[in-house]
XYZ file of C-alpha atoms in Angstrom:
421
model
C 102.295 103.102 126.363
C 101.803 99.460 126.594
C 104.887 97.458 127.752
C 105.141 95.689 124.294
C 106.012 99.137 122.626
C 109.072 99.366 124.467
C 112.195 99.793 122.337
C 113.669 96.624 121.023
C 117.307 95.732 122.546
C 120.224 96.365 120.325
C 121.939 93.305 119.234
C 124.905 92.308 121.654
C 128.270 93.048 120.571
C 131.176 90.209 120.944
C 132.391 90.891 124.415
C 136.083 91.900 124.923
C 138.281 89.007 126.379
C 140.539 89.042 129.352
C 144.073 88.513 129.006
C 145.428 84.973 129.622
C 148.962 83.702 130.397
C 150.551 81.454 127.908
C 149.830 78.076 128.860
C 152.082 75.047 127.968
C 149.699 72.147 128.734
C 147.657 71.081 125.624
C 144.579 70.296 127.738
C 144.941 74.122 128.962
C 145.078 75.277 125.326
C 142.181 73.157 124.539
C 140.224 74.645 127.350
C 141.110 78.163 126.263
C 140.135 77.622 122.851
C 136.577 76.301 123.999
C 136.103 79.375 126.355
C 136.935 81.827 123.498
C 134.658 80.235 121.089
C 131.653 80.207 123.870
C 132.432 83.878 124.561
C 132.354 84.490 120.728
C 129.098 82.897 119.955
C 126.332 83.424 122.531
C 123.547 80.808 122.673
C 120.956 83.115 121.399
C 122.762 83.660 118.025
C 120.093 81.950 115.921
C 117.608 84.419 114.241
C 114.183 83.962 113.290
C 112.227 85.994 110.668
C 108.457 86.860 110.276
C 107.294 88.455 106.943
C 103.595 89.540 106.722
C 102.150 90.832 103.509
C 99.308 93.175 103.559
C 97.840 92.885 100.104
C 97.104 96.430 98.425
C 98.354 98.615 101.278
C 99.637 101.549 99.788
C 102.999 103.124 101.229
C 100.981 106.374 102.493
C 98.175 104.663 104.327
C 99.828 105.309 107.494
C 99.722 109.006 106.683
C 96.219 109.029 106.043
C 94.863 106.565 108.607
C 95.577 105.542 112.244
C 98.282 102.977 112.263
C 99.919 103.069 115.825
C 101.701 99.788 115.532
C 103.203 100.616 111.902
C 104.118 103.964 113.337
C 105.958 102.172 116.109
C 107.794 100.136 113.603
C 108.937 103.108 111.683
C 110.339 104.745 114.767
C 112.076 101.697 116.343
C 113.350 100.249 112.959
C 113.530 100.728 109.490
C 110.791 102.210 107.010
C 110.278 103.094 103.560
C 108.195 102.128 100.652
C 108.353 99.309 98.013
C 108.356 100.206 94.381
C 106.293 97.247 92.969
C 107.374 95.493 89.405
C 105.393 95.723 86.296
C 102.772 95.064 86.271
C 101.708 96.227 89.801
C 99.386 93.300 90.252
C 99.072 90.602 93.221
C 100.459 87.324 91.847
C 103.468 88.718 89.847
C 104.507 90.639 92.751
C 104.198 88.249 95.545
C 106.061 85.857 93.556
C 108.797 88.533 92.774
C 108.833 89.240 96.549
C 109.633 85.447 96.906
C 112.000 84.947 94.147
C 113.810 88.527 93.659
C 113.094 88.100 90.047
C 111.030 90.434 87.826
C 107.796 89.067 86.669
C 109.197 88.782 83.136
C 111.924 86.512 84.372
C 110.013 84.316 86.745
C 107.100 83.955 84.264
C 103.987 85.095 86.408
C 103.544 88.212 84.091
C 100.142 88.915 85.269
C 97.181 87.864 87.297
C 95.953 86.095 83.822
C 97.826 85.745 80.621
C 98.292 83.288 77.677
C 101.447 81.312 76.713
C 101.821 81.046 73.204
C 104.614 78.664 73.442
C 102.417 76.073 74.795
C 98.842 77.212 74.099
C 97.965 77.165 77.759
C 96.415 80.108 79.832
C 96.707 81.316 83.446
C 93.884 82.688 85.563
C 93.662 83.230 89.363
C 90.081 81.975 88.536
C 91.263 78.822 87.540
C 92.537 76.442 90.315
C 94.222 74.026 88.293
C 95.918 76.617 86.187
C 97.085 78.621 89.170
C 98.653 75.670 90.775
C 100.468 74.218 87.648
C 104.207 74.296 88.187
C 104.796 74.530 84.852
C 103.767 78.492 85.123
C 106.381 79.207 87.932
C 110.121 79.877 87.141
C 112.934 80.954 89.486
C 113.648 79.915 93.047
C 111.320 80.934 95.871
C 112.783 81.743 99.011
C 111.342 78.683 100.910
C 113.331 76.405 98.387
C 116.453 78.375 98.671
C 116.299 78.026 102.638
C 115.410 74.295 102.166
C 118.618 73.638 100.047
C 120.721 75.166 102.766
C 118.978 73.558 105.790
C 116.468 76.080 106.911
C 112.826 75.458 107.613
C 110.135 77.838 106.376
C 106.417 77.726 107.286
C 103.928 79.788 105.077
C 100.311 81.032 105.601
C 98.715 81.489 102.252
C 101.625 83.175 100.509
C 100.789 83.264 96.701
C 102.392 80.603 94.948
C 103.354 78.677 98.049
C 100.913 75.976 97.391
C 102.381 75.278 94.041
C 105.115 72.501 93.922
C 107.823 74.604 92.139
C 110.937 72.572 91.383
C 109.576 69.313 92.814
C 108.809 70.700 96.373
C 106.636 72.916 98.698
C 107.662 74.882 101.746
C 108.135 72.894 105.055
C 104.456 73.922 106.024
C 101.777 75.435 104.041
C 98.410 75.928 103.230
C 96.263 75.447 100.344
C 94.493 78.673 99.581
C 91.506 77.257 97.702
C 90.693 74.761 100.659
C 87.798 76.219 102.673
C 87.011 77.146 105.228
C 90.184 79.381 104.883
C 92.031 80.896 108.204
C 91.211 84.215 109.111
C 93.924 86.797 109.050
C 93.810 86.764 112.994
C 94.300 83.019 113.089
C 97.223 83.234 110.517
C 98.949 85.727 112.801
C 98.396 83.488 115.798
C 99.708 80.582 113.742
C 102.949 82.625 113.095
C 103.264 83.090 117.067
C 102.590 79.352 117.503
C 105.232 78.380 114.942
C 107.798 80.375 117.131
C 106.449 78.389 120.303
C 107.636 75.183 118.725
C 110.635 73.199 120.208
C 113.880 74.746 118.509
C 114.514 71.580 116.589
C 111.078 72.112 114.850
C 111.012 75.620 114.879
C 111.206 77.535 111.385
C 113.611 80.097 110.555
C 111.175 81.933 108.231
C 107.683 82.404 108.459
C 105.483 84.174 105.699
C 101.970 85.249 106.097
C 99.746 86.938 103.902
C 96.343 89.116 104.152
C 94.024 89.951 101.554
C 93.211 93.076 103.326
C 93.283 95.977 102.647
C 93.190 95.130 99.052
C 89.670 93.960 99.037
C 88.094 96.973 100.354
C 90.609 99.110 98.263
C 89.037 97.485 95.184
C 85.330 97.551 96.414
C 85.375 101.169 98.005
C 88.514 102.807 96.796
C 91.950 103.834 98.635
C 90.151 106.859 100.392
C 86.974 105.512 101.902
C 85.827 104.471 105.380
C 85.718 100.830 104.517
C 89.467 100.813 103.564
C 90.332 102.912 106.554
C 88.524 100.330 108.647
C 90.678 97.384 107.036
C 93.977 99.323 107.597
C 93.197 99.930 111.178
C 92.204 96.383 111.541
C 95.350 94.996 109.957
C 97.547 97.309 112.198
C 95.573 96.101 115.299
C 96.293 92.524 114.383
C 99.832 93.139 113.807
C 100.020 94.852 117.318
C 98.614 91.563 118.838
C 100.934 89.431 117.191
C 104.003 91.586 118.122
C 102.804 91.653 121.730
C 102.572 87.847 121.831
C 106.034 87.286 120.121
C 107.530 89.711 122.852
C 106.309 87.172 125.545
C 108.331 84.553 123.871
C 111.865 83.449 125.461
C 113.248 84.141 121.715
C 111.719 87.649 121.389
C 114.896 89.407 120.912
C 116.041 86.945 118.288
C 112.906 87.681 115.840
C 113.047 90.008 112.947
C 109.655 91.194 111.933
C 108.958 92.610 108.294
C 105.801 94.167 106.955
C 105.270 94.526 103.222
C 102.906 95.097 100.668
C 102.608 94.028 96.795
C 101.325 97.315 95.303
C 99.190 100.370 95.983
C 95.803 101.372 94.849
C 94.039 104.035 93.131
C 90.788 105.364 92.411
C 88.805 104.513 88.969
C 85.706 106.429 88.157
C 82.901 104.332 86.533
C 83.279 106.362 83.279
C 86.966 105.736 82.813
C 86.790 102.840 80.575
C 89.031 102.563 77.482
C 87.652 100.350 74.881
C 90.309 98.966 72.216
C 88.144 96.139 70.611
C 86.309 98.651 68.307
C 89.635 99.377 66.655
C 90.544 96.056 66.075
C 89.839 93.304 63.519
C 88.868 89.966 64.841
C 91.365 88.322 62.340
C 94.335 90.314 63.941
C 93.825 89.425 67.404
C 94.344 85.778 68.962
C 93.454 86.728 72.431
C 93.218 89.843 74.681
C 94.017 89.490 78.396
C 93.798 91.806 81.418
C 92.825 95.493 81.843
C 95.902 97.159 83.603
C 97.512 96.473 81.443
C 96.097 94.525 78.620
C 98.364 91.754 76.837
C 97.310 91.615 73.202
C 98.380 88.292 71.575
C 98.360 89.023 67.685
C 97.914 86.460 64.973
C 101.097 86.148 62.957
C 101.941 89.033 60.611
C 99.437 91.469 62.377
C 101.489 93.000 65.365
C 101.893 96.259 63.468
C 98.172 96.359 62.283
C 97.118 96.323 65.820
C 99.732 98.876 67.033
C 98.897 101.278 64.357
C 95.200 101.082 64.778
C 95.618 101.750 68.765
C 97.349 104.865 68.280
C 94.259 106.696 68.148
C 93.244 105.445 71.444
C 93.343 108.170 74.267
C 94.302 107.701 77.731
C 96.609 104.597 76.930
C 100.292 104.003 75.950
C 100.645 101.086 73.442
C 103.942 99.406 73.156
C 105.312 96.772 70.653
C 106.439 94.138 72.997
C 110.102 94.605 71.900
C 109.759 98.501 72.475
C 108.437 98.430 75.976
C 110.355 100.990 77.984
C 113.546 99.075 79.797
C 112.783 100.463 83.245
C 109.678 98.365 83.085
C 111.710 95.008 83.014
C 108.964 93.419 80.843
C 108.907 91.982 77.317
C 111.406 89.212 77.006
C 109.030 86.535 78.448
C 107.027 84.705 75.651
C 103.973 85.147 77.779
C 103.935 88.978 77.447
C 101.477 90.086 74.539
C 102.876 91.160 71.080
C 101.299 94.509 71.864
C 100.995 95.825 75.451
C 98.376 98.484 76.135
C 99.054 100.316 79.508
C 95.986 102.619 80.536
C 96.757 106.041 82.080
C 96.423 106.184 86.111
C 92.799 106.304 86.862
C 91.717 104.382 83.583
C 91.177 100.698 82.652
C 91.009 98.939 79.616
C 87.481 97.206 79.541
C 84.767 96.513 76.712
C 82.038 96.567 79.250
C 80.640 99.024 81.999
C 82.469 98.894 85.500
C 81.469 99.967 88.935
C 83.731 102.737 90.343
C 86.247 101.408 92.764
C 89.936 100.869 93.398
C 92.387 98.958 91.122
C 96.265 98.843 90.318
C 98.604 97.451 87.962
C 99.820 100.683 86.553
C 103.354 101.944 85.854
C 105.208 101.099 89.118
C 106.886 104.495 89.090
C 103.510 106.336 90.063
C 103.334 106.982 93.764
C 99.863 105.308 94.117
C 101.247 101.985 93.306
C 104.078 102.072 95.683
C 103.720 99.770 98.622
C 104.461 99.500 102.484
C 107.688 98.471 103.853
C 108.692 98.348 107.889
C 110.883 96.274 109.560
C 111.907 95.979 113.244
C 114.138 93.370 115.168
C 117.738 92.642 116.336
C 119.054 92.936 112.811
C 117.371 96.137 111.786
C 118.602 99.694 112.868
C 116.565 102.846 112.932
C 116.467 104.196 109.354
C 114.225 105.752 106.964
C 115.445 105.215 103.357
C 113.951 106.259 99.640
C 111.522 103.759 98.344
C 113.174 100.886 96.792
C 112.369 98.082 94.484
C 110.480 95.063 95.731
C 113.166 92.534 94.024
C 115.487 93.504 97.003
C 113.405 91.678 99.306
C 114.542 88.328 98.427
C 118.098 89.068 98.983
C 117.405 90.750 102.085
C 115.898 87.600 103.449
C 118.699 85.571 102.281
C 121.048 88.040 104.226
C 118.711 87.466 107.380
C 118.642 83.863 106.869
C 122.610 83.379 106.288
C 122.020 81.465 103.348
C 123.484 82.147 99.538
C 120.604 83.512 97.246
C 119.920 81.913 93.876
C 120.139 84.255 90.662
C 117.883 87.066 91.270
C 117.500 90.858 90.004
C 117.814 92.300 93.519
C 120.886 94.124 95.052
C 121.304 93.702 99.007
C 123.727 96.833 98.625
C 120.885 99.129 97.797
C 119.449 98.799 101.284
C 122.123 97.706 103.630
C 121.901 100.708 105.510
C 118.536 99.393 107.138
C 120.795 96.613 108.803
C 123.246 96.479 111.640
C 126.806 95.938 110.472
C 128.340 92.688 111.378
C 131.266 93.127 113.523
């Protein structure tokens, strides 16, 4: 077994203090106070946190495929699965991980949507729309950290190249600027950031990978190509961990690996067409496939709702009737009617190629994402899958900062952390 698989040391506890006789001299008293202070706060008290997101990495990929490093993280640290927020899509959930807010509350309610209050649309395919700060609400972790004197470096995390509330992370990269760094280069960049002098070293480093999502879409979650992507990501993480373990600050680095959502298979004939049930004068716009947000013309919400009741393989909700557990429907950007296909189906008007997709009800196991964490602040623990809104308050706890208002609850997952003594 390689040396870098050795178990991480437990965080050091405050030492017991020797007994000192009562000293009358004020100078001696001052010396005693300084000595106790030094004993209480070791020089290595500063912590660093690395968060890597593997897009589309199902929670159960380590059960299907060979992932020795992620298995090591599970043995030595904390392991679980993340329950995504609805819809279980990339941009909404990465911004949820960064803010602790449900998409309905931070405003990125889908990978594409329409805002009837402004008449503007959002699409990942449109770089101008995607980078407009007007779409992004809440306070991402890099802004929370900056307000409280922490430094953050980011490698392509969705939303990090947008000037939210007037600022960017301390270091960031433009995702649409080519050539884009490879995933290997991004993870090497993480290590390089930790090599910086202490005065320049970031407290939090976040990195994003498009895999295994890309192969999951093209070939499905159970394919040799997706297996290859999973194995490759695990190997790259192992290299990053090995390099971090060579640093003088290795014992002060927490490493968290997460994902935004899972993936499921869609046969080519599992297409649900809703257009033929609707009259053109009823609908202003329909956006997305899983789910589909239908923006109706004034006075036609009920007409659309009634017409879609006869469609198979979908759930249809009026905006005001969306189930509470989805935390969806208060934003004006959510459609007047939301059409959510059953797992394995998509709402689409044309033919499709069989492959993988996501966006479904987050309670479905196939939509659950990965969570692993190892480092000085994490204990060995395997806990039930938890909501991804809890990641933001977890990062705030690790950074020692006060979180902005959010939908998470650190108390739900405190058992994965060592108690502060």
